[in-house]
Coordinates of C-alpha atoms in Angstrom, one line a residue:
Chain C
M1 CA -0.1 0.2 0.1
E2 CA 1.3 3.5 -0.8
N3 CA 1.4 6.2 1.5
T4 CA 2.1 4.2 4.7
T5 CA 5.1 3.7 6.5
K6 CA 7.2 0.9 5.8
I7 CA 10.3 -0.7 7.5
T8 CA 12.8 -0.7 4.8
A9 CA 16.1 -2.5 5.9
A10 CA 17.5 -3.9 9.2
C11 CA 20.7 -4.6 10.9
V12 CA 20.9 -6.3 14.1
I13 CA 24.4 -7.2 15.9
E14 CA 24.4 -9.2 19.2
N15 CA 26.2 -12.5 20.4
G16 CA 29.2 -12.2 18.0
K17 CA 26.8 -12.0 14.6
V18 CA 25.7 -9.4 12.6
Y19 CA 22.2 -9.9 10.8
V20 CA 21.4 -7.7 7.8
N21 CA 17.6 -7.8 6.9
S22 CA 17.1 -11.1 9.0
K23 CA 20.0 -13.0 7.6
L24 CA 22.8 -13.9 9.2
D25 CA 25.8 -12.0 7.5
F26 CA 28.8 -12.4 9.6
A27 CA 29.9 -14.4 12.9
A28 CA 32.8 -14.1 15.0
E29 CA 31.6 -16.1 17.8
G30 CA 34.6 -16.7 19.2
S31 CA 36.0 -13.3 19.8
A32 CA 37.6 -12.8 23.5
T33 CA 35.7 -9.6 24.1
S34 CA 32.9 -7.6 22.8
L35 CA 35.3 -5.2 21.5
D36 CA 37.5 -8.0 19.5
F37 CA 34.2 -8.9 18.0
L38 CA 33.6 -5.3 16.9
K39 CA 37.2 -4.8 15.7
A40 CA 36.7 -8.0 13.6
A41 CA 33.6 -6.8 12.0
Y42 CA 35.2 -3.5 11.0
T43 CA 37.7 -5.7 9.4
H44 CA 35.6 -8.0 7.8
Y45 CA 33.1 -5.4 6.2
Q46 CA 36.5 -3.1 4.9
L47 CA 34.4 -0.4 6.7
N48 CA 37.5 1.9 5.7
Y49 CA 36.9 4.8 8.5
P50 CA 40.0 5.2 10.7
K51 CA 38.2 7.4 12.7
F52 CA 36.5 4.2 14.1
Y53 CA 39.5 3.1 16.3
K54 CA 39.1 6.6 18.2
M55 CA 35.7 6.0 19.1
D56 CA 34.3 4.6 22.3
S57 CA 32.8 1.2 22.2
L58 CA 29.2 2.4 21.9
C59 CA 30.1 4.4 19.1
K60 CA 31.9 1.6 17.7
L61 CA 28.9 -0.9 17.8
A62 CA 27.0 2.2 16.3
M63 CA 29.1 2.7 13.6
V64 CA 29.2 -1.0 12.5
A65 CA 25.3 -1.1 12.8
S66 CA 24.8 2.2 10.8
E67 CA 27.3 1.3 8.0
L68 CA 25.7 -2.0 7.1
L69 CA 22.0 -0.7 7.2
M70 CA 23.4 2.5 4.9
R71 CA 25.1 -0.2 2.7
T72 CA 21.9 -2.2 2.5
N73 CA 19.6 0.8 2.0
R74 CA 21.2 3.8 0.5
I75 CA 18.7 6.2 2.2
N76 CA 21.2 9.0 1.9
E77 CA 21.1 9.1 -2.0
K78 CA 17.2 9.1 -1.7
Y79 CA 16.6 11.8 0.8
A80 CA 17.9 15.4 1.6
S81 CA 20.1 15.3 4.6
E82 CA 17.8 17.0 6.7
A83 CA 14.9 15.1 5.8
I84 CA 16.5 12.1 7.4
A85 CA 15.7 11.7 11.5
L86 CA 17.7 9.7 14.0
I87 CA 15.8 8.3 16.7
I88 CA 17.9 5.8 19.1
A89 CA 17.7 4.8 22.3
N90 CA 19.4 2.6 24.8
G91 CA 19.6 1.2 28.6
A92 CA 22.9 2.0 29.9
S93 CA 23.3 5.4 28.5
S94 CA 27.3 6.1 28.0
L95 CA 28.0 4.1 31.1
E96 CA 30.9 2.0 29.6
I97 CA 32.8 5.0 29.0
D98 CA 31.7 6.8 31.9
T99 CA 33.4 4.5 33.8
E100 CA 36.5 4.9 32.4
H101 CA 36.3 8.5 33.0
Q102 CA 35.7 7.9 36.5
V103 CA 38.8 5.6 36.8
S104 CA 40.8 8.5 35.4
I105 CA 39.6 10.9 38.4
A106 CA 39.2 8.9 41.1
D107 CA 42.4 8.7 42.5
E108 CA 44.1 12.0 43.3
A109 CA 47.5 10.9 42.8
N110 CA 47.1 9.5 39.5
F111 CA 44.4 12.1 38.1
F112 CA 44.3 12.1 34.3
P113 CA 41.0 12.9 32.9
S114 CA 41.2 12.9 29.0
P115 CA 38.8 15.1 26.6
A116 CA 39.1 12.2 24.2
V117 CA 37.5 10.2 26.6
F118 CA 35.3 12.8 28.3
V119 CA 33.5 13.6 25.0
Y120 CA 32.1 10.0 24.7
T121 CA 30.1 10.3 27.7
L122 CA 26.7 11.2 26.7
P123 CA 24.9 8.5 24.3
N124 CA 23.8 11.0 21.8
I125 CA 27.5 11.1 20.6
L126 CA 26.6 7.9 18.7
I127 CA 23.9 10.1 17.0
G128 CA 26.6 12.6 16.0
E129 CA 29.2 9.8 14.6
I130 CA 26.3 8.4 12.5
A131 CA 25.3 12.0 11.2
I132 CA 29.1 12.8 10.3
R133 CA 29.6 9.6 8.6
N134 CA 26.6 10.0 6.6
K135 CA 25.8 13.6 6.5
I136 CA 22.7 13.4 8.1
K137 CA 21.2 16.6 9.3
G138 CA 17.3 16.1 10.4
E139 CA 15.9 15.5 14.0
N140 CA 17.6 13.5 16.4
T141 CA 16.7 12.5 20.0
F142 CA 18.1 9.8 22.1
F143 CA 16.0 8.0 24.5
I144 CA 16.7 5.9 27.4
F145 CA 14.5 3.0 28.2
D146 CA 15.0 -0.1 30.7
T147 CA 14.1 -1.9 27.6
F148 CA 13.3 -0.9 24.2
D149 CA 9.6 0.8 24.0
E150 CA 8.7 -0.5 20.7
D151 CA 5.3 1.3 21.0
F152 CA 6.7 4.6 21.8
I153 CA 9.3 4.5 19.1
H154 CA 6.7 3.1 16.8
S155 CA 4.4 5.9 17.3
Y156 CA 6.8 8.6 17.6
T157 CA 8.3 7.6 14.2
D158 CA 5.1 7.9 12.5
S159 CA 4.3 10.8 14.0
L160 CA 7.5 12.7 12.7
M161 CA 6.8 11.4 9.5
N162 CA 3.0 12.0 9.3
N163 CA 3.9 15.8 10.7
D164 CA 6.7 16.1 7.8
K165 CA 9.1 16.4 10.3
A166 CA 11.3 13.8 8.4
K167 CA 10.7 11.5 5.1
C168 CA 12.8 8.6 6.5
V169 CA 13.6 7.8 10.1
I170 CA 16.9 5.6 11.3
A171 CA 15.2 4.0 14.6
G172 CA 16.5 1.5 17.0
W173 CA 18.7 0.8 19.8
V174 CA 22.5 0.5 20.4
D175 CA 23.7 -0.7 23.9
F176 CA 27.1 -1.4 25.2
Y177 CA 28.1 -2.1 28.8
E178 CA 30.1 -4.0 31.1
D179 CA 31.0 -6.2 28.1
K180 CA 27.3 -7.1 26.9
Y181 CA 26.1 -5.2 23.8
R182 CA 23.2 -5.3 21.4
A183 CA 22.2 -3.4 18.5
F184 CA 19.4 -3.0 16.0
L185 CA 18.9 -0.5 13.6
Y186 CA 16.3 -0.1 10.9
T187 CA 15.0 2.4 8.1
V188 CA 11.4 3.6 8.1
E189 CA 10.1 5.0 4.9
R190 CA 6.8 6.1 2.9
T191 CA 7.0 3.9 0.1
N192 CA 5.5 0.9 -1.7
E193 CA 8.2 -1.6 -0.8
G194 CA 8.9 -3.1 2.6
E195 CA 7.1 -4.5 5.6
A196 CA 4.5 -2.6 6.9
H197 CA 5.5 -0.5 9.9
T198 CA 4.1 -1.9 12.9
T199 CA 5.3 -3.0 16.6
T200 CA 4.7 -6.5 15.6
N201 CA 7.4 -6.2 12.8
I202 CA 9.5 -4.0 14.8
N203 CA 9.6 -7.0 17.3
K204 CA 10.1 -9.5 14.3
L205 CA 13.1 -7.8 12.9
I206 CA 14.8 -7.5 16.1
D207 CA 14.3 -11.7 16.4
N208 CA 15.8 -11.5 12.7
K209 CA 12.4 -12.9 11.7
L210 CA 11.1 -10.4 9.6
N211 CA 10.8 -11.3 5.6
F212 CA 12.5 -8.6 3.7
E213 CA 12.4 -11.1 0.7
R214 CA 8.9 -10.4 -0.5
N215 CA 9.5 -7.0 -2.0
Chain Y
M1 CA -5.8 30.9 12.1
E2 CA -6.1 27.9 14.1
K3 CA -4.0 25.2 13.0
E4 CA -5.8 21.7 12.7
T5 CA -4.3 18.3 11.7
W6 CA -5.7 14.9 11.1
I7 CA -3.9 12.1 12.8
D8 CA -5.2 8.6 12.8
G9 CA -8.7 9.8 11.9
M10 CA -8.9 12.0 14.9
M11 CA -9.0 15.7 14.8
M12 CA -6.2 17.5 16.9
K13 CA -5.8 21.2 17.9
G14 CA -2.2 22.0 17.9
K15 CA -2.5 24.1 21.2
V16 CA -0.1 23.5 23.8
Y17 CA -0.2 25.6 26.9
V18 CA 2.4 26.2 29.7
A19 CA 0.2 25.3 33.0
G20 CA 2.8 25.7 35.8
D21 CA 6.5 25.8 36.2
N22 CA 9.5 25.8 38.9
V23 CA 13.3 26.3 39.0
V24 CA 15.6 24.8 41.6
S25 CA 18.9 26.5 41.3
S26 CA 21.6 28.6 43.0
L27 CA 19.0 31.5 42.9
G28 CA 16.1 30.0 44.4
F29 CA 13.5 27.3 44.6
T30 CA 10.8 28.6 42.8
S31 CA 10.4 30.5 39.5
E32 CA 9.2 34.0 41.1
E33 CA 12.4 33.8 43.3
N34 CA 14.8 32.8 40.3
F35 CA 13.3 35.5 38.4
A36 CA 13.4 38.3 41.1
H37 CA 17.5 37.7 41.1
L38 CA 17.7 37.9 37.2
K39 CA 15.5 41.1 37.3
K40 CA 18.1 42.5 39.8
M41 CA 21.0 41.0 37.7
E42 CA 22.2 39.0 40.9
T43 CA 24.0 36.0 39.6
G44 CA 24.1 32.7 41.4
V45 CA 27.8 31.6 40.1
K46 CA 30.6 32.1 42.6
Q47 CA 33.6 30.8 43.7
Y48 CA 33.7 27.5 45.4
N49 CA 36.9 25.7 47.3
D50 CA 35.5 22.2 47.7
A51 CA 38.2 19.7 46.8
S52 CA 35.2 16.9 46.4
L53 CA 34.3 18.8 43.1
W54 CA 38.1 20.1 41.9
M55 CA 41.6 20.7 43.5
E56 CA 41.4 24.4 42.8
P57 CA 39.1 27.0 43.3
L58 CA 36.0 26.8 41.0
M59 CA 33.4 29.0 39.8
A60 CA 30.0 27.5 39.7
S61 CA 26.4 27.9 40.3
R62 CA 25.5 25.3 43.2
V63 CA 21.9 24.6 44.8
D64 CA 22.0 25.0 48.6
D65 CA 22.4 21.7 50.2
V66 CA 20.5 22.8 53.6
R67 CA 17.6 24.1 51.6
L68 CA 17.2 21.3 49.6
E69 CA 17.0 19.1 52.5
R70 CA 14.8 21.5 54.2
E71 CA 12.4 21.6 51.4
F72 CA 12.6 17.9 50.6
A73 CA 11.9 17.0 54.1
K74 CA 8.5 18.9 53.6
L75 CA 7.5 16.4 51.4
G76 CA 7.2 14.0 54.1
S77 CA 9.8 11.3 52.8
S78 CA 12.1 9.2 54.2
E79 CA 15.8 9.0 52.8
G80 CA 16.8 6.6 49.9
F81 CA 17.1 9.4 47.4
T82 CA 19.9 10.6 46.0
R83 CA 20.6 14.5 45.7
L84 CA 19.6 14.6 42.0
E85 CA 16.2 13.2 42.6
K86 CA 15.4 15.5 45.5
M87 CA 16.2 18.4 43.4
M88 CA 13.6 16.7 41.0
L89 CA 11.2 15.8 43.5
V90 CA 11.2 19.3 45.0
S91 CA 11.0 21.1 41.6
A92 CA 7.9 19.1 40.2
T93 CA 6.0 18.8 43.4
A94 CA 6.4 22.6 43.8
A95 CA 5.2 23.0 40.0
L96 CA 2.4 20.9 40.6
S97 CA 1.2 22.5 44.0
E98 CA 0.6 25.9 42.1
N99 CA -2.1 24.1 40.1
K100 CA -4.5 22.0 41.3
K101 CA -6.4 21.3 38.3
I102 CA -3.2 19.2 37.1
D103 CA -3.8 15.4 37.9
I104 CA -0.6 13.7 38.3
S105 CA -2.1 10.4 39.2
S106 CA -4.0 10.4 35.7
S107 CA -3.1 8.2 33.0
R108 CA -3.4 10.9 30.7
T109 CA -0.3 12.4 32.2
L110 CA 3.1 11.7 31.4
I111 CA 6.7 12.5 32.9
I112 CA 9.3 13.2 31.0
V113 CA 12.8 13.5 32.1
S114 CA 15.9 15.4 30.8
S115 CA 19.0 14.9 31.9
T116 CA 22.6 14.4 30.3
K117 CA 24.6 12.5 33.5
G118 CA 21.6 11.6 35.9
N119 CA 23.2 9.8 39.2
I120 CA 26.5 9.7 37.7
E121 CA 28.1 10.2 41.1
L122 CA 27.2 6.6 42.0
L123 CA 30.1 5.5 39.8
D124 CA 32.3 6.7 42.8
K125 CA 33.0 3.8 45.0
E126 CA 32.1 5.2 48.0
E127 CA 29.0 7.1 47.0
G128 CA 28.0 4.1 45.0
K129 CA 27.5 2.1 48.6
R130 CA 24.8 4.1 49.2
F131 CA 22.6 2.8 46.4
E132 CA 21.7 -0.1 44.4
K133 CA 23.6 -0.3 41.0
K134 CA 20.5 0.3 39.1
R135 CA 20.2 3.5 40.5
L136 CA 22.9 4.8 38.1
Y137 CA 20.4 4.3 35.1
L138 CA 18.7 7.2 34.1
W139 CA 15.2 5.1 33.6
E140 CA 15.4 4.0 37.1
T141 CA 15.9 7.8 38.2
A142 CA 12.8 8.7 36.1
A143 CA 10.9 5.5 37.6
Q144 CA 11.7 6.7 41.1
V145 CA 10.3 10.2 40.5
A146 CA 7.2 8.8 39.0
R147 CA 6.7 6.6 41.6
F148 CA 7.2 9.6 44.1
M149 CA 5.1 11.7 42.4
G150 CA 2.4 8.8 42.0
N151 CA 1.9 8.6 38.3
P152 CA 1.1 5.5 36.6
N153 CA 2.7 5.8 33.6
K154 CA 6.3 4.5 32.3
P155 CA 8.1 8.3 32.1
L156 CA 10.1 9.0 28.9
V157 CA 13.8 9.8 29.3
V158 CA 15.7 12.1 27.0
S159 CA 19.2 12.4 27.1
N160 CA 20.6 14.5 24.1
A161 CA 23.7 16.4 25.6
C162 CA 23.0 20.0 25.9
I163 CA 19.7 20.4 23.9
S164 CA 18.0 17.6 25.7
G165 CA 15.9 20.2 28.2
V166 CA 14.5 22.1 24.8
L167 CA 14.1 18.6 23.1
A168 CA 12.1 17.0 26.0
I169 CA 9.7 20.3 25.5
I170 CA 9.3 19.9 21.9
L171 CA 8.8 16.2 22.5
A172 CA 5.8 17.0 25.2
K173 CA 4.2 19.7 22.6
R174 CA 4.4 16.5 19.9
L175 CA 2.8 14.1 22.2
L176 CA 0.0 16.2 23.5
D177 CA -0.9 17.2 19.5
E178 CA -1.3 13.6 19.1
G179 CA -3.7 13.5 21.7
K180 CA -3.1 10.2 24.0
Y181 CA -1.8 12.3 26.8
D182 CA -3.5 15.8 27.9
T183 CA -0.5 16.7 30.4
M184 CA 3.0 16.4 30.4
V185 CA 5.2 17.3 33.3
V186 CA 8.8 17.6 31.9
I187 CA 11.5 17.9 34.4
G188 CA 15.2 18.6 33.5
A189 CA 18.2 18.1 36.0
D190 CA 21.7 17.8 36.4
S191 CA 23.9 18.0 39.4
L192 CA 27.7 19.4 39.6
T193 CA 29.9 16.4 40.3
K194 CA 33.5 16.0 40.1
F195 CA 32.7 13.6 37.0
V196 CA 31.5 16.6 34.8
V197 CA 33.8 19.3 36.5
S198 CA 36.9 17.4 35.8
G199 CA 35.7 16.6 32.0
F200 CA 35.3 20.1 30.9
Q201 CA 38.4 21.1 32.9
S202 CA 40.2 18.4 30.7
F203 CA 38.7 20.4 27.8
K204 CA 39.7 23.4 29.1
A205 CA 36.5 24.9 28.6
V206 CA 36.0 26.2 31.9
S207 CA 36.3 30.1 32.8
N208 CA 38.2 31.4 36.0
E209 CA 35.6 34.0 36.4
V210 CA 31.8 34.3 35.9
A211 CA 31.0 33.3 32.3
K212 CA 30.9 36.3 29.7
P213 CA 28.3 35.1 27.2
Y214 CA 28.9 36.6 23.7
D215 CA 31.5 38.9 25.2
A216 CA 34.7 39.8 23.4
K217 CA 36.4 38.9 26.5
R218 CA 34.9 35.4 27.2
T219 CA 37.0 32.4 28.6
G220 CA 34.4 29.6 28.8
I221 CA 31.8 28.5 30.8
S222 CA 30.6 28.3 34.1
L223 CA 29.6 25.1 35.6
G224 CA 26.1 24.9 37.5
E225 CA 23.1 22.5 38.9
G226 CA 19.6 22.5 39.2
C227 CA 16.4 21.5 38.2
G228 CA 13.6 22.9 35.7
T229 CA 9.7 21.8 35.6
M230 CA 7.4 22.6 33.0
V231 CA 4.0 21.6 32.8
L232 CA 2.3 21.6 29.6
T233 CA -1.1 20.8 28.8
N234 CA -3.7 20.8 25.8
D235 CA -6.7 21.3 27.8
E236 CA -7.3 24.9 28.5
T237 CA -9.7 24.2 31.2
K238 CA -6.6 23.0 33.1
L239 CA -4.9 26.6 33.4
N240 CA -4.9 28.5 36.5
D241 CA -4.6 32.2 35.1
A242 CA -6.0 34.1 32.1
E243 CA -2.9 34.7 30.7
R244 CA -2.3 32.1 28.1
I245 CA 1.5 31.0 27.0
L246 CA 1.5 28.6 24.4
V247 CA 4.2 26.3 23.0
M248 CA 3.8 27.0 19.2
G249 CA 6.4 24.7 17.9
G250 CA 9.9 23.3 17.6
A251 CA 12.6 21.4 15.9
S252 CA 16.0 19.6 16.3
S253 CA 18.9 19.4 13.9
N254 CA 22.4 17.9 13.7
D255 CA 25.6 19.9 12.2
A256 CA 27.1 16.4 10.5
N257 CA 30.2 18.2 11.4
H258 CA 32.2 17.4 14.8
I259 CA 31.4 15.6 17.9
S260 CA 32.8 18.2 20.2
G261 CA 33.0 21.2 18.2
P262 CA 29.8 23.5 16.9
S263 CA 29.6 23.7 13.1
R264 CA 31.5 26.9 12.0
T265 CA 28.7 28.4 9.7
G266 CA 25.8 28.0 12.4
D267 CA 23.9 26.0 9.8
G268 CA 22.5 23.4 11.9
L269 CA 21.0 25.9 14.5
Q270 CA 19.9 27.9 11.7
M271 CA 17.8 25.0 10.3
A272 CA 16.3 24.4 13.6
I273 CA 15.4 27.6 13.9
E274 CA 13.8 27.9 10.4
K275 CA 11.7 24.9 10.9
T276 CA 10.3 25.9 14.2
L277 CA 9.2 29.5 13.0
S278 CA 7.9 27.6 10.1
E279 CA 5.6 25.3 12.3
A280 CA 4.7 28.2 14.2
M281 CA 3.8 30.4 10.9
M282 CA 5.9 32.9 12.7
P283 CA 7.5 35.5 10.5
A284 CA 11.5 36.5 12.0
E285 CA 10.4 40.1 12.3
E286 CA 7.8 39.2 14.7
I287 CA 9.8 37.7 16.8
D288 CA 10.5 39.6 20.4
F289 CA 13.0 37.5 22.3
I290 CA 15.8 35.2 22.0
S291 CA 16.7 33.2 25.0
G292 CA 20.1 31.9 23.6
H293 CA 22.3 29.2 24.4
G294 CA 25.2 31.7 25.2
T295 CA 27.7 29.0 26.8
A296 CA 30.3 31.5 26.5
T297 CA 32.9 29.4 25.0
Q298 CA 34.5 31.0 22.0
F299 CA 33.2 28.7 19.4
N300 CA 29.5 28.3 20.2
D301 CA 28.8 32.0 20.9
D302 CA 30.6 32.6 17.7
M303 CA 28.2 29.8 15.7
E304 CA 25.1 31.1 17.3
S305 CA 25.6 34.7 16.1
L306 CA 25.9 33.5 13.0
A307 CA 22.7 31.3 12.9
V308 CA 20.6 34.1 14.4
A309 CA 21.9 36.5 11.9
N310 CA 21.3 34.3 8.8
T311 CA 17.9 33.6 10.2
Q312 CA 17.0 37.6 10.2
L313 CA 17.3 37.6 13.8
G314 CA 20.0 39.8 14.5
A315 CA 18.3 42.8 15.5
V316 CA 16.1 40.7 18.3
P317 CA 16.7 41.3 21.7
M318 CA 19.1 38.2 22.9
N319 CA 20.2 37.0 26.4
S320 CA 22.1 34.0 27.8
L321 CA 21.5 32.8 31.4
K322 CA 24.2 30.8 31.7
S323 CA 26.1 33.9 33.5
Y324 CA 23.4 33.4 36.4
F325 CA 22.6 29.8 36.4
G326 CA 26.2 28.4 35.2
H327 CA 25.3 25.7 32.3
T328 CA 23.1 23.2 34.1
L329 CA 23.4 20.8 31.0
G330 CA 20.2 18.7 31.0
A331 CA 18.3 21.3 33.1
A332 CA 19.3 24.4 31.2
G333 CA 16.8 24.1 28.3
I334 CA 13.9 23.9 30.9
I335 CA 15.2 26.6 33.4
E336 CA 15.8 29.0 30.6
S337 CA 12.4 28.3 29.0
V338 CA 10.6 28.8 32.3
M339 CA 12.7 32.2 33.0
G340 CA 11.5 33.2 29.2
V341 CA 7.7 32.4 30.1
H342 CA 8.3 34.7 33.1
S343 CA 9.7 37.5 30.7
M344 CA 6.9 37.3 28.7
R345 CA 4.4 37.3 32.0
Q346 CA 6.3 40.0 33.3
N347 CA 7.1 42.0 30.4
T348 CA 10.6 42.3 31.2
L349 CA 13.8 41.4 29.4
I350 CA 16.5 40.1 31.2
G351 CA 20.2 41.6 30.8
T352 CA 22.9 38.9 30.2
Y353 CA 25.1 39.4 33.4
N354 CA 28.6 40.2 32.9
F355 CA 28.3 41.4 29.2
E356 CA 30.4 44.1 28.4
E357 CA 31.4 44.3 24.6
L358 CA 29.9 42.1 21.6
G359 CA 32.6 39.6 20.7
V360 CA 30.9 37.6 18.0
P361 CA 31.4 37.4 14.2
A362 CA 27.7 38.3 13.3
T363 CA 26.1 41.2 14.8
V364 CA 23.4 40.2 17.4
N365 CA 21.6 42.2 20.0
I366 CA 22.7 41.3 23.4
I367 CA 20.5 42.8 26.1
K368 CA 22.9 44.4 28.5
D369 CA 20.7 45.4 31.1
T370 CA 17.2 44.1 32.6
R371 CA 14.5 46.5 31.1
A372 CA 10.5 46.6 30.6
E373 CA 9.4 45.8 27.2
E374 CA 6.4 44.1 26.0
V375 CA 7.3 40.3 25.5
N376 CA 4.8 38.5 23.6
N377 CA 7.1 35.6 22.2
C378 CA 10.2 33.8 23.2
L379 CA 12.6 31.8 21.0
K380 CA 14.6 29.4 23.0
T381 CA 17.9 27.9 21.3
A382 CA 20.0 25.4 22.6
A383 CA 23.2 23.5 20.9
G384 CA 25.4 20.4 22.3
F385 CA 27.9 17.9 21.8
G386 CA 27.3 15.6 19.2
G387 CA 26.5 18.3 16.6
C388 CA 22.9 18.6 18.1
N389 CA 20.8 21.9 18.2
A390 CA 17.3 22.6 18.8
A391 CA 14.7 25.8 19.1
V392 CA 11.2 25.9 20.6
L393 CA 9.0 28.9 20.3
F394 CA 6.5 30.1 23.1
E395 CA 4.1 32.8 22.2
K396 CA 1.3 34.6 24.5
L397 CA -2.1 33.7 23.0
T398 CA -3.7 37.2 22.9
S399 CA -0.5 38.7 21.4
R400 CA -1.1 38.0 17.7
A401 CA -4.1 38.6 15.6
R402 CA -5.5 35.2 14.5
A403 CA -8.2 35.3 11.6

């Protein structure tokens, strides 16, 4: 159906696996740490973005997920930079890198706070990194939930699109804390192709069970 | 002209009113008390010698602990709340106490929390012993506040650097337009911690004197803490007084340029301002007052002047309140919006404390001394790390003839 919002692409990263449009695309389950896995994914996909190595783990995760999403669905070739919105959430904010900053200030005798660390102590920096990499300038908001609130994100995404605040929304979840991580990002557009943008289908894409092949 | 939109078959009226507000800061525990200090141009930024914050003297704006404890005790609560949560509960309770028509226990009332760092001091080993670990999470802080206030809905948390507060107000306006809720209690809070002070010090961004926004001799930010609460409703019958202050619209944008430095051209903030004026159907020449971000860093104030001048707003009276409250991070957008609303109510433009000589690349009209002037609307702007920008417009209902 035309003129309804559709889920047009998705990337899920969890448990040492990368899924693109619900299909397993890369696995490095033997990675010693979550960070090792992200570096392995970076190399595997030849992301070729040296800035990646400067980023904190949360942004590295966001970068891999967003790169694969954008390779699958080149929305930045379809829409003006200000027409794409980024609506992303997580549970642990930036606590992973916050802990690193805290360690650097905990001991008076060994006091070494660093701007290169501190700049990442905000969760929306990952939105900034995705925006810079892909020249996205539209609406952007970072939410914190205990668990992903698909009802809210679904209705807010539709509201942005229905009220002409965005023509395309990148929505999802990017979380990294204490060596646990999970990311899923998906694109929502108004188009004939893709799966209906419903909370049921959002939950399916999170579980890698949304069928993107029908179109 | 009244704006009406059709969403999911329901007709919505795009009118969202300010129904109550409060500010807890170094300058007081009510909006009126805070605004009275601004009118007299009295700053809350002063020098602290507190090794728990910074090893050297620090210029900052802090909430008085003794008074916070006293105000919190009045809520009849036991212990078990962090300092940040106490600020939030005192502020939100005060905002609601002034308007008995607002029902916090209603399923049509939602709490939105705006904070950048929440209870981050609990990462410290000693501090952390006093609370469960999950109190570090912003969703838990918000849940604690909602539970204490007696609100049945799961609160929303916005954590988007220094635009969090303005974004939370924009979000509230949009959700009220959707019609699922009739009231939003928007609470923005951040506390001054060693975590934040050491980080901004590592950036060499903190001034040794009170911040001098937009000034030729500005040398950086003053840090602050506090909480602002703004109650918004789409139900006119829930309003207390005759004067109607509306949230007309707002927008956010991203520079897509740099994570810690603003755009050199101001294009991102310019876009947010243009989208805001367009949504509000407000021509630039009708803007009476801009409540700027004005952190007093070189780059931010330069960028802001360009964005304001490029949107044909260079002649509009503009201030920054960062030299009164310091930069209160996730609270700033709400505290400054509340003060902007009071500027409209009292027809008073607040002078920018410590501003002497304009030192930004584009000509903007910085208010130097507080003065009486008709203020029918207020454009609030914000920008932050991650390249984010936001703007929101408030207006007095009677101020513009609507056909």
